[in-house]
Every structure is written in structure tokens, then in C-alpha cells.
Short mmCIF file of N, CA and C in Angstrom, two decimals:
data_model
loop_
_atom_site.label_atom_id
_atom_site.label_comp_id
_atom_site.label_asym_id
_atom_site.label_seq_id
_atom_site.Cartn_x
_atom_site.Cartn_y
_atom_site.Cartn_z
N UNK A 1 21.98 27.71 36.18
CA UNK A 1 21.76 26.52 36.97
C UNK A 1 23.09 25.79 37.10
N UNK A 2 23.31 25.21 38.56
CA UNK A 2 24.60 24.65 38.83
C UNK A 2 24.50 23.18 38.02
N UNK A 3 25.62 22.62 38.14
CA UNK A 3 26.00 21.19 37.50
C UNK A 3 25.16 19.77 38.22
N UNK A 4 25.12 20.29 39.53
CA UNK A 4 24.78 19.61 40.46
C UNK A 4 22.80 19.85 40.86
N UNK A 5 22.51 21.05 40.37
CA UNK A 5 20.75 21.35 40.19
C UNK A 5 20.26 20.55 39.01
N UNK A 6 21.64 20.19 37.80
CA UNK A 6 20.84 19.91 36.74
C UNK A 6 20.99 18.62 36.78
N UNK A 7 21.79 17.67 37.76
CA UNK A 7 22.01 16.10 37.56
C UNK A 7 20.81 16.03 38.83
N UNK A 8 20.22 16.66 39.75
CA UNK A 8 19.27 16.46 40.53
C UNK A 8 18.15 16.62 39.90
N UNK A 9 17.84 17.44 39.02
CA UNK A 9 16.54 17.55 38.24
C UNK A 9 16.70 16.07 37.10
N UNK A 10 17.41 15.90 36.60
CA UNK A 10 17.35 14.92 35.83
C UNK A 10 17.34 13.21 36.44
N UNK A 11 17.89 12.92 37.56
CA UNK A 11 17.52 12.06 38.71
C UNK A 11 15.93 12.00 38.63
N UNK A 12 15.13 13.36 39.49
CA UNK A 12 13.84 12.97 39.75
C UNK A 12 12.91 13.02 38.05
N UNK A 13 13.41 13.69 37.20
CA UNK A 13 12.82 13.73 35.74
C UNK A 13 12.99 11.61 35.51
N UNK A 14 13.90 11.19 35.85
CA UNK A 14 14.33 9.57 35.24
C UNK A 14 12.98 8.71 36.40
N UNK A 15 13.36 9.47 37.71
CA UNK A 15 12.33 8.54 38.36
C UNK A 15 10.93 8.63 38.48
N UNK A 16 10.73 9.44 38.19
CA UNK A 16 9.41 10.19 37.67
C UNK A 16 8.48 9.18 36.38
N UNK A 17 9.56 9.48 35.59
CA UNK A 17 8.94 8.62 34.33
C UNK A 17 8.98 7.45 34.87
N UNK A 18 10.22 6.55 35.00
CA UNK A 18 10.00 5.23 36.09
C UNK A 18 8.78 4.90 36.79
N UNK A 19 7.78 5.64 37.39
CA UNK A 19 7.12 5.85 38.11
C UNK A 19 5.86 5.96 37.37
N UNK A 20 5.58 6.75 36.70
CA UNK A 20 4.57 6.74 35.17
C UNK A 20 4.29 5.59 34.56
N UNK A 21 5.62 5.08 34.16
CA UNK A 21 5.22 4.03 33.60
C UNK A 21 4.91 2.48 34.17
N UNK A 22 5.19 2.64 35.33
CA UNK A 22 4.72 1.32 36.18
C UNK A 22 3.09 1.69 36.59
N UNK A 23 2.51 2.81 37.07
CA UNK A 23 1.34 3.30 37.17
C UNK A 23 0.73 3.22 35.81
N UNK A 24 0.84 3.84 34.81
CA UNK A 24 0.20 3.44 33.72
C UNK A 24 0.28 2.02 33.06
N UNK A 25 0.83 1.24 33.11
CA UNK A 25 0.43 -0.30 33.08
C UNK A 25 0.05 -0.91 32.70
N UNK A 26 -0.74 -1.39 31.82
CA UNK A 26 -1.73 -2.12 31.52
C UNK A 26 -2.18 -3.47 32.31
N UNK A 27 -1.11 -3.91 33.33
CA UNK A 27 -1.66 -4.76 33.88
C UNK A 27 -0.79 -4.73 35.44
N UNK A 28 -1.17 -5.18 36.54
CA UNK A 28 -0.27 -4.91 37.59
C UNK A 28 0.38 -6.26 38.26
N UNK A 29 1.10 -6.94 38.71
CA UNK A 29 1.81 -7.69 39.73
C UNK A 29 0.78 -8.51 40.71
N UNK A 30 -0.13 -9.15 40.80
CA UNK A 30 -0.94 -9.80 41.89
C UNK A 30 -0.13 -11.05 42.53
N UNK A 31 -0.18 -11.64 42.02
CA UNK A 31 0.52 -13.11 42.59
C UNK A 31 1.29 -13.45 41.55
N UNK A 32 2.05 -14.75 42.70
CA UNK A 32 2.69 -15.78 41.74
C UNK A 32 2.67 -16.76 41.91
N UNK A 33 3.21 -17.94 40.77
CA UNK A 33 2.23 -19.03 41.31
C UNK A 33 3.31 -20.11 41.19
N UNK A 34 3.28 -21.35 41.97
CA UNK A 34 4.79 -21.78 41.83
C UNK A 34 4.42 -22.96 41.32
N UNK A 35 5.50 -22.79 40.30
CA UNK A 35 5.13 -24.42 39.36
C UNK A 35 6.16 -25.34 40.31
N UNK A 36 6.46 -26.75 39.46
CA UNK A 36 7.19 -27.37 39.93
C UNK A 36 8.52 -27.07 39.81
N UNK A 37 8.64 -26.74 38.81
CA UNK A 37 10.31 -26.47 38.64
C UNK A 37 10.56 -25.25 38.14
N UNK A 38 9.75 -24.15 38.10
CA UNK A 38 9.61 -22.46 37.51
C UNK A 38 8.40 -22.01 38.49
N UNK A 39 8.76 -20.67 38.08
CA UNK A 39 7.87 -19.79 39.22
C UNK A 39 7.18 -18.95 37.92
N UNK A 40 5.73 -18.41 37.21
CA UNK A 40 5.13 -18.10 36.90
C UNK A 40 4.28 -16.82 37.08
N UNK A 41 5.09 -15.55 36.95
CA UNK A 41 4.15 -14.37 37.33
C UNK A 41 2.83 -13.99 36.98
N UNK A 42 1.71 -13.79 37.72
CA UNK A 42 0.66 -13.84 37.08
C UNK A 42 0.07 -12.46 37.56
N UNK A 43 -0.32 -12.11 36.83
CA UNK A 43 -1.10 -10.08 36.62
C UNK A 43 -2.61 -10.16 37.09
N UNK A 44 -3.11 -9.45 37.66
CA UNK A 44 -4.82 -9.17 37.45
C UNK A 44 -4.72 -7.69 36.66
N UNK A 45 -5.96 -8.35 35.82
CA UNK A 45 -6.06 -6.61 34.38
C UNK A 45 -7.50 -6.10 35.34
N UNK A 46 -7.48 -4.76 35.19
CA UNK A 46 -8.57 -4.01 35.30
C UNK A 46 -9.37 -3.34 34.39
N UNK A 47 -10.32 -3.59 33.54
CA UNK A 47 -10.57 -2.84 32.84
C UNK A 47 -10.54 -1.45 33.13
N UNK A 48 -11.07 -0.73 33.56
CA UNK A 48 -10.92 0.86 34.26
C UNK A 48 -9.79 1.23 34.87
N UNK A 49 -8.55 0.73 34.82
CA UNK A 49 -7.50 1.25 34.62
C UNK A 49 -7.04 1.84 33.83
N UNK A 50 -7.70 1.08 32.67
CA UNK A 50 -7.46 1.51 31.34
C UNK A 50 -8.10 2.94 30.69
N UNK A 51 -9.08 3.13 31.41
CA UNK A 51 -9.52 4.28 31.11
C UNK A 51 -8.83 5.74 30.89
N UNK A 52 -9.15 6.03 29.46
CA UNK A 52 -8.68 7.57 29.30
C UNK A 52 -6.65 7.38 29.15
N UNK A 53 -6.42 6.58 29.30
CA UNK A 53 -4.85 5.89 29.32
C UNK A 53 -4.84 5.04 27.72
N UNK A 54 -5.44 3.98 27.67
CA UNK A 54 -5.48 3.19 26.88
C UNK A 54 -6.47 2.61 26.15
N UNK A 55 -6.56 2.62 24.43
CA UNK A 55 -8.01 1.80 23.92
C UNK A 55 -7.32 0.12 24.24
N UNK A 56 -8.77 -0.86 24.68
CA UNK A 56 -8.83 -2.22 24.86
C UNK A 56 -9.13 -3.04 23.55
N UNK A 57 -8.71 -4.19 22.74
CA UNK A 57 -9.51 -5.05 22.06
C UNK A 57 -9.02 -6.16 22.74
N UNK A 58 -10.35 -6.63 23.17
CA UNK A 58 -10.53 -8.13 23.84
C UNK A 58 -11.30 -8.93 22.62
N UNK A 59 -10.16 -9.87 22.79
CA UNK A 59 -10.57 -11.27 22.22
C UNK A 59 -11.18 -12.23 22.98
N UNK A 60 -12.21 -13.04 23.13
CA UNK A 60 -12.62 -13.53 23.72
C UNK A 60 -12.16 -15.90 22.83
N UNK A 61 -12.19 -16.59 23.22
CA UNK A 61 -12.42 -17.58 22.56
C UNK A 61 -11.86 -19.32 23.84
N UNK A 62 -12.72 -20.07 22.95
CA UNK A 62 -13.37 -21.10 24.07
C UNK A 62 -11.38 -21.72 24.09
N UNK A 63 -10.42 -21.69 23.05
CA UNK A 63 -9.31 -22.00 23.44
C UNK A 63 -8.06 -21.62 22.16
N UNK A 64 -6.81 -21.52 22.15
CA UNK A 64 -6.06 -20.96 21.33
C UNK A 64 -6.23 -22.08 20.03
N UNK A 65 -7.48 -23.28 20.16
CA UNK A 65 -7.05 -24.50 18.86
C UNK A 65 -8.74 -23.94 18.27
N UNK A 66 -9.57 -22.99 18.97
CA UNK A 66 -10.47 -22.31 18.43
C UNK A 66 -10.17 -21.47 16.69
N UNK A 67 -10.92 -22.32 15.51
CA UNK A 67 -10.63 -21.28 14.15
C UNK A 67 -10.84 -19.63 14.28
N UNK A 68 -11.75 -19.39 14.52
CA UNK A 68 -11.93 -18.27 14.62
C UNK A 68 -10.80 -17.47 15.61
N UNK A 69 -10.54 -17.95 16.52
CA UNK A 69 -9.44 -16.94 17.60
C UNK A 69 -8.14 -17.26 16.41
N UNK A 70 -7.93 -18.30 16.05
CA UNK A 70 -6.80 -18.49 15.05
C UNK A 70 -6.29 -17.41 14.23
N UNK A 71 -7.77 -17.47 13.63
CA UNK A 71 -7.71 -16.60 12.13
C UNK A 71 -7.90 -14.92 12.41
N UNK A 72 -7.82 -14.51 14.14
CA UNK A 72 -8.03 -13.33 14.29
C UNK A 72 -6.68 -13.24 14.77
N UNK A 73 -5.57 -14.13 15.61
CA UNK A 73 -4.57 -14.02 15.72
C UNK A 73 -3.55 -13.40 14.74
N UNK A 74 -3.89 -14.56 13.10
CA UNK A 74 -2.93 -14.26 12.60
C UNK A 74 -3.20 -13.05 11.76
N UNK A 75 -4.67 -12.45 11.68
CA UNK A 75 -4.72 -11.08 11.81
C UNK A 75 -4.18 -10.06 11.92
N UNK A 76 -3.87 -10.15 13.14
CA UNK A 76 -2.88 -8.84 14.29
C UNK A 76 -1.71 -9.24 14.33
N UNK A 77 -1.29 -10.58 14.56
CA UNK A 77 0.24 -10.92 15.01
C UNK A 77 1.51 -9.41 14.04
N UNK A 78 1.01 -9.90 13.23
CA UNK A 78 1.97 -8.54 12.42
C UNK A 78 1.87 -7.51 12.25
N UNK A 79 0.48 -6.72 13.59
CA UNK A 79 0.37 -5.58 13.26
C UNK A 79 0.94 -4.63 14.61
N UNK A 80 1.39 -5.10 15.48
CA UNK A 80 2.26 -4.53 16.65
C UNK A 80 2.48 -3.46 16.33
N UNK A 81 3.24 -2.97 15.75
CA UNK A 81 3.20 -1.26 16.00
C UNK A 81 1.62 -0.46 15.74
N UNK A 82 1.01 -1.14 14.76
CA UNK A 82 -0.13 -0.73 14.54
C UNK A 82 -0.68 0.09 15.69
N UNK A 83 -0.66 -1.18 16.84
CA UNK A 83 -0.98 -1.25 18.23
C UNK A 83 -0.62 -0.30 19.22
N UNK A 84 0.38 -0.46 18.61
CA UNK A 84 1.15 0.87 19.83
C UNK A 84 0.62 2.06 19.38
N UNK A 85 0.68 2.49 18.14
CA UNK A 85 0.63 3.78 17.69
C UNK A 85 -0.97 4.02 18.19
N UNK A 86 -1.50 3.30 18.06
CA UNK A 86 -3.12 3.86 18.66
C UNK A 86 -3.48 3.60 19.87
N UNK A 87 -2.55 3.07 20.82
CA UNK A 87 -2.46 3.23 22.55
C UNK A 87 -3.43 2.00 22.88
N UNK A 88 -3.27 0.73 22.10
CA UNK A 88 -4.17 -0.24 22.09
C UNK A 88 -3.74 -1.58 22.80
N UNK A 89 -4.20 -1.77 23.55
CA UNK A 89 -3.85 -2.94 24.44
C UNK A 89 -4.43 -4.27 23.95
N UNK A 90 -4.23 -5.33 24.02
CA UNK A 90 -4.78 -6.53 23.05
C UNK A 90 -4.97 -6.93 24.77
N UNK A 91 -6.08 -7.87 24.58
CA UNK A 91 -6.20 -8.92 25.65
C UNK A 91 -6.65 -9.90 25.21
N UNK A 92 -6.88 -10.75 25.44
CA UNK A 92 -6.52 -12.33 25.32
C UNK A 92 -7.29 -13.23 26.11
N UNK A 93 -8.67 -13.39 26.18
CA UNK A 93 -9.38 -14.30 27.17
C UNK A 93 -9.73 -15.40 26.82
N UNK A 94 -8.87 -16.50 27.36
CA UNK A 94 -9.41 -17.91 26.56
C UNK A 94 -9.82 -18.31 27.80
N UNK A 95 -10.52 -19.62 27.66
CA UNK A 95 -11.59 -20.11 28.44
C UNK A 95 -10.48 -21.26 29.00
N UNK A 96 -9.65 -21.95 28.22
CA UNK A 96 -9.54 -23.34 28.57
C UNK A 96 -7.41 -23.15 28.64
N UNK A 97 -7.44 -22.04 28.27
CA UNK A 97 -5.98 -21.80 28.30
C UNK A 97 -5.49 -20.28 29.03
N UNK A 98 -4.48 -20.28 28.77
CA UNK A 98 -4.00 -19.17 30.11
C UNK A 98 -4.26 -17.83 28.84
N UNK A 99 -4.76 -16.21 29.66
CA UNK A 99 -5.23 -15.25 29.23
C UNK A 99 -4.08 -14.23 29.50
N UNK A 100 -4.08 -13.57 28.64
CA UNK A 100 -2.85 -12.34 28.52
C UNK A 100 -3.21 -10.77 28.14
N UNK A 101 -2.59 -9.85 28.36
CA UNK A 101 -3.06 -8.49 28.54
C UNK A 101 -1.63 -8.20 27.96
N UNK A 102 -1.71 -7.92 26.49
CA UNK A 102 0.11 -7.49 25.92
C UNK A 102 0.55 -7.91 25.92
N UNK A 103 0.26 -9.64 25.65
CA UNK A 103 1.57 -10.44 25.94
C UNK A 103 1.80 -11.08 27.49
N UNK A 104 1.34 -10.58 28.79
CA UNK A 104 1.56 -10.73 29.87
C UNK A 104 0.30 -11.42 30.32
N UNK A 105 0.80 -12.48 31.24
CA UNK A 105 -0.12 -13.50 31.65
C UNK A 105 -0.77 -12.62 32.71
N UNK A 106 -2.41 -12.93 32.54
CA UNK A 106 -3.58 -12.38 33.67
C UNK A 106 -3.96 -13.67 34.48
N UNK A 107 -4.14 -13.29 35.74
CA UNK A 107 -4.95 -14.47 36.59
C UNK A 107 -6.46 -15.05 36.05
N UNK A 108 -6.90 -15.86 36.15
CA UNK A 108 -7.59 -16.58 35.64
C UNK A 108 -9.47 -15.95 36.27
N UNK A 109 -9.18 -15.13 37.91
CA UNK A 109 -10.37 -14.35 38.25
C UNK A 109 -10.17 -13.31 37.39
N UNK A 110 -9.52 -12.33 36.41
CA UNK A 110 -9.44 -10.87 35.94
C UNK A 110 -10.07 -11.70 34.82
N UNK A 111 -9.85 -12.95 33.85
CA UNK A 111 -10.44 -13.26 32.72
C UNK A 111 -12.29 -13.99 33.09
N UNK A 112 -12.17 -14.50 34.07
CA UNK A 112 -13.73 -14.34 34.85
C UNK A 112 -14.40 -13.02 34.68
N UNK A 113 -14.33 -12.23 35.33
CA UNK A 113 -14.47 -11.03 35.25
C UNK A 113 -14.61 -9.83 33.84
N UNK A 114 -13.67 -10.45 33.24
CA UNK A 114 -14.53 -9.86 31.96
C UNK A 114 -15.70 -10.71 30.93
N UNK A 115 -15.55 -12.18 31.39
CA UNK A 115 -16.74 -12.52 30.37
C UNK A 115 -17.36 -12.27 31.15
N UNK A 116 -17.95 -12.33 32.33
CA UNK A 116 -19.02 -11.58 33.28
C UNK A 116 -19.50 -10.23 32.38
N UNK A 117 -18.25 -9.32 32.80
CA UNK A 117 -19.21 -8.33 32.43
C UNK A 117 -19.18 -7.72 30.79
N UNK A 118 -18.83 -8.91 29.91
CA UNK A 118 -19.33 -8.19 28.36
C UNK A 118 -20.71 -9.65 28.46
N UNK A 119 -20.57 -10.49 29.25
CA UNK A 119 -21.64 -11.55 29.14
C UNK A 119 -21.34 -12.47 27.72
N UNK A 120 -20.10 -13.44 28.13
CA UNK A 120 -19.69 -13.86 27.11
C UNK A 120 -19.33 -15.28 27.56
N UNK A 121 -20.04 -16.43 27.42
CA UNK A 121 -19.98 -17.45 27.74
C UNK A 121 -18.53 -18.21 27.16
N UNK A 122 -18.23 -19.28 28.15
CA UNK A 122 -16.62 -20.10 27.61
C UNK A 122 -16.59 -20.46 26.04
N UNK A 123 -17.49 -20.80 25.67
CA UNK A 123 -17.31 -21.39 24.48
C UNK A 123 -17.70 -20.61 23.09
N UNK A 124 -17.85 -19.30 23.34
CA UNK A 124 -18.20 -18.21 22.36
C UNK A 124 -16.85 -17.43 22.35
N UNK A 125 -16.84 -17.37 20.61
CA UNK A 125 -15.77 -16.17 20.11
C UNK A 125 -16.26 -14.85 20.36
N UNK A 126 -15.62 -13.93 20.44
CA UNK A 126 -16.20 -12.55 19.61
C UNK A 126 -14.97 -11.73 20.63
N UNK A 127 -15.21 -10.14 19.73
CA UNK A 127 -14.05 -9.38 19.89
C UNK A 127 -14.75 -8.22 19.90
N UNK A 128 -14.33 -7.25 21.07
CA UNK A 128 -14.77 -6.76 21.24
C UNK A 128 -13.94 -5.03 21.83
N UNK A 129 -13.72 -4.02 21.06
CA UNK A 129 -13.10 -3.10 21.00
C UNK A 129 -13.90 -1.82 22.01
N UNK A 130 -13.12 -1.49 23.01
CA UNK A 130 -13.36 -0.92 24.38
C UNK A 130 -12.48 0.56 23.70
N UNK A 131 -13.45 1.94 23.86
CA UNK A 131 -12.52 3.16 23.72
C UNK A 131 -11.90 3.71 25.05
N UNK A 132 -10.64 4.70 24.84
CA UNK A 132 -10.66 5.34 25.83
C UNK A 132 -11.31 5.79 27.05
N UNK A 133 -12.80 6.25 26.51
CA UNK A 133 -13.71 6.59 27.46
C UNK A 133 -14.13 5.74 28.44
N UNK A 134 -13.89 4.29 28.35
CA UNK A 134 -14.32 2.82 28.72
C UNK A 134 -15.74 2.06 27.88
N UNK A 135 -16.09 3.25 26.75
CA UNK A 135 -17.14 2.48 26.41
C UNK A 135 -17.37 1.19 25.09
N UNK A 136 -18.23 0.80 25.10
CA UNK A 136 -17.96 -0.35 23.46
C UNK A 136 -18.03 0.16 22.67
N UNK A 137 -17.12 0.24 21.56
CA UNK A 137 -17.46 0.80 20.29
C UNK A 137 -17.38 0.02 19.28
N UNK A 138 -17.33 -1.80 19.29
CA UNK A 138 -17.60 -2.63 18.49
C UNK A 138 -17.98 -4.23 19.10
N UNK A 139 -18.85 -4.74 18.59
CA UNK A 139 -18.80 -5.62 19.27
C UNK A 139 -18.92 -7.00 18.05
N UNK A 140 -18.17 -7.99 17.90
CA UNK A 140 -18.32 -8.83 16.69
C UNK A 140 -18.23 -10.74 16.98
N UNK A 141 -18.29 -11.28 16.60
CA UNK A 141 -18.80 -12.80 17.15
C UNK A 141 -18.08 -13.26 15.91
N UNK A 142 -17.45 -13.41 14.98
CA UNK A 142 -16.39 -13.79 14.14
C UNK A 142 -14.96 -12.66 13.80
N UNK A 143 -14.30 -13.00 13.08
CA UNK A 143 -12.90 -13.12 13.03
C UNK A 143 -12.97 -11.38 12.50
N UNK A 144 -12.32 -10.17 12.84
CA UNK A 144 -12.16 -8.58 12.20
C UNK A 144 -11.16 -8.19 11.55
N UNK A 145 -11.14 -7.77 10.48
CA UNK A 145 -9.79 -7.63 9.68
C UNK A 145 -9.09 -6.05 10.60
N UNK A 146 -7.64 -6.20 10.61
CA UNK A 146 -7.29 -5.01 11.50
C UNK A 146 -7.38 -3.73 10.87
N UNK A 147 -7.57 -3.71 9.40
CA UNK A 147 -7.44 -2.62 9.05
C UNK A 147 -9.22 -1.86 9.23
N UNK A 148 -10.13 -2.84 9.47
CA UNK A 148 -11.25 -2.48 9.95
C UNK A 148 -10.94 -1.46 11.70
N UNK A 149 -10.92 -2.09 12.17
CA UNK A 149 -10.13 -2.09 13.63
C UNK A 149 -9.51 -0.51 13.57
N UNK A 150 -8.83 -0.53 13.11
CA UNK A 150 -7.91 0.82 12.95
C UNK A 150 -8.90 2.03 12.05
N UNK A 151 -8.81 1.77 11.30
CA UNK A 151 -9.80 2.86 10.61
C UNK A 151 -10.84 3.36 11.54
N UNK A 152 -11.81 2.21 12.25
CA UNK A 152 -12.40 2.95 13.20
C UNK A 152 -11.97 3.98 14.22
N UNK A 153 -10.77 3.08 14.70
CA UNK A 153 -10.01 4.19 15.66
C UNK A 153 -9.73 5.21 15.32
N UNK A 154 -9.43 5.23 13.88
CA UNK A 154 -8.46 6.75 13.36
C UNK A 154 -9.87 7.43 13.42
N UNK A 155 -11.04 6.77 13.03
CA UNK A 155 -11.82 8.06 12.90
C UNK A 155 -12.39 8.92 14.54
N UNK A 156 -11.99 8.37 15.66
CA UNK A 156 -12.79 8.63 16.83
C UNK A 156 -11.90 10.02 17.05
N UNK A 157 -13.12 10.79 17.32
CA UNK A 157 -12.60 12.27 17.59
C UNK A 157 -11.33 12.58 18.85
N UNK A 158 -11.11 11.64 19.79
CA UNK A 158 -9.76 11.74 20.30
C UNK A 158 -8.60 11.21 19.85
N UNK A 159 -8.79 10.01 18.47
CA UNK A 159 -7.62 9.32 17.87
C UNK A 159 -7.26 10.44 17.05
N UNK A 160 -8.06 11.65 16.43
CA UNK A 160 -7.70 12.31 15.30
C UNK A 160 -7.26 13.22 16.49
N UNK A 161 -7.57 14.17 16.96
CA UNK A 161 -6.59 14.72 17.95
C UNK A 161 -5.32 14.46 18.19
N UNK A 162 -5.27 12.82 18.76
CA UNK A 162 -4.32 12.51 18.73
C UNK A 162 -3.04 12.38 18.02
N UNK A 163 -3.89 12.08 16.64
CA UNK A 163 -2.45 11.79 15.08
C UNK A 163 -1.86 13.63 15.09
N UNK A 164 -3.12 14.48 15.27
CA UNK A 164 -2.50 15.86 14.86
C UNK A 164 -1.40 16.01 16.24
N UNK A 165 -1.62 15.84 17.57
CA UNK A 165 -0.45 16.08 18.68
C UNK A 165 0.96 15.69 17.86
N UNK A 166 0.89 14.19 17.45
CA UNK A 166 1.76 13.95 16.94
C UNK A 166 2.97 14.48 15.95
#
């Protein structure tokens, strides 16, 4: 192979992945919203995007001064790689404050939209862990320790697959 076949294959190999990883996503680009003195990017999440790509745990809670969302925060805050390593997306639906998907702000219809459809009123906690497949595989109304969280995952017959790919 010439010098020039292998800097062209490696071009479309770079944009390729480029390309992967904006499609795989966890959340996409909808609007933006203009403050007064900053401009504010705001995402719509899909749940079924996520499908077969990524496991979901949605937090649900009436606002970030909520105990329970507190005490599930400081939960996870330190478990980030945890997160990654099991292809787990955190989301973030507060009722009275702005909602996030990884860290990244969601529009305020995508956090509609999911208490709709787990049927989870503004002022109720609970957390609720979405598999690959898109289906529920936990559903809880107070605060989950992560190592609960994880253990489940490790045991689901595509997470153990998964650790052996590894």
C-alpha cells in the first residue's frame, strides 16, 4: 500500500469515528436559547436512542434542594468511571430546575416527556434504571446505593458478555 492509500484510509478511518460518535450521543443539539448576556445550548434526550447503544439511570426529583435527589447525588458524584465502564448514561429530571443527560442540559419538553412516560409526578423522587434493551429493570422511590446499581448491571447477561469482550 502506497503512502498516500494509507493517509487516505486513515482520513476516512478519523472521520468515520467523528461521525460515530456524534450519532451515538446521548443527547442531540435542538435549540438554543438566548439569555441576556450568554447564549445557553439546550439538547432534547430520546429515550430510544439509547437503545442497544447505552444503559439509562434516570433520576427523577421535585428540585436539586430535594433530600433524597441529594443523598442519591452524592452517591454517584464519585462514581464516573463506574459509569462509563458500564455504558451508563445518568439523566437528571428535576421538576423545578434545569434537567441534564451526562452532564448536558436537556430542554425542558424531553424532561416532560419522560415523567409522562415512567408516570412520575413533579414532586416525586424515584430512580429508575432503563437496560440496553429499553426495558425497566429497577424501579425505586428513595435514595440507591451505586454499588447496588452496578452489581445489577454486572449481572445482566449482555453486561457479562460485555466485561469478557473486554
Amino acid at each position: 500500500m502506497s503512502l498516500t492509500t494509507s493517509k487516505v484510509n486513515n482520513s476516512v478511518l478519523i472521520a468515520l469515528t467523528i461521525a460515530a460518535s456524534i450519532v451515538l450521543s446521548p443527547v442531540s443539539i435542538a435549540s438554543t436559547v438566548q439569555g441576556s448576556t450568554h447564549t445557553i445550548k439546550m439538547s432534547s434526550f430520546n429515550l430510544n436512542s439509547q437503545k442497544w447503544q447505552n444503559r439509562v439511570l434516570l433520576i427523577f426529583a421535585p428540585s436539586v434542594d430535594n433530600h433524597n435527589y441529594q443523598q442519591q447525588m452524592q452517591v454517584f458524584n464519585q462514581r464516573q468511571n463506574d459509569f462509563k465502564d458500564r455504558d451508563l448514561v445518568l439523566v437528571k429530571v428535576l421538576a423545578t430546575d434545569k434537567s441534564y443527560a451526562n452532564g448536558q442540559l436537556i430542554d425542558e419538553s424531553s424532561a416532560a416527556n419522560l415523567r409522562n412516560r415512567f408516570g412520575v409526578d413533579k414532586e416525586n423522587f424515584r430512580v429508575i434504571l432503563i437496560g440496553k434493551d429499553g426495558g425497566v429493570k429497577r424501579q425505586e422511590t428513595t435514595p440507591v446505593q451505586a454499588t447496588a446499581i452496578f452489581e445489577q448491571i454486572d449481572a445482566m447477561p449482555m453486561r457479562q458478555q460485555e466485561m469478557q469482550e473486554r
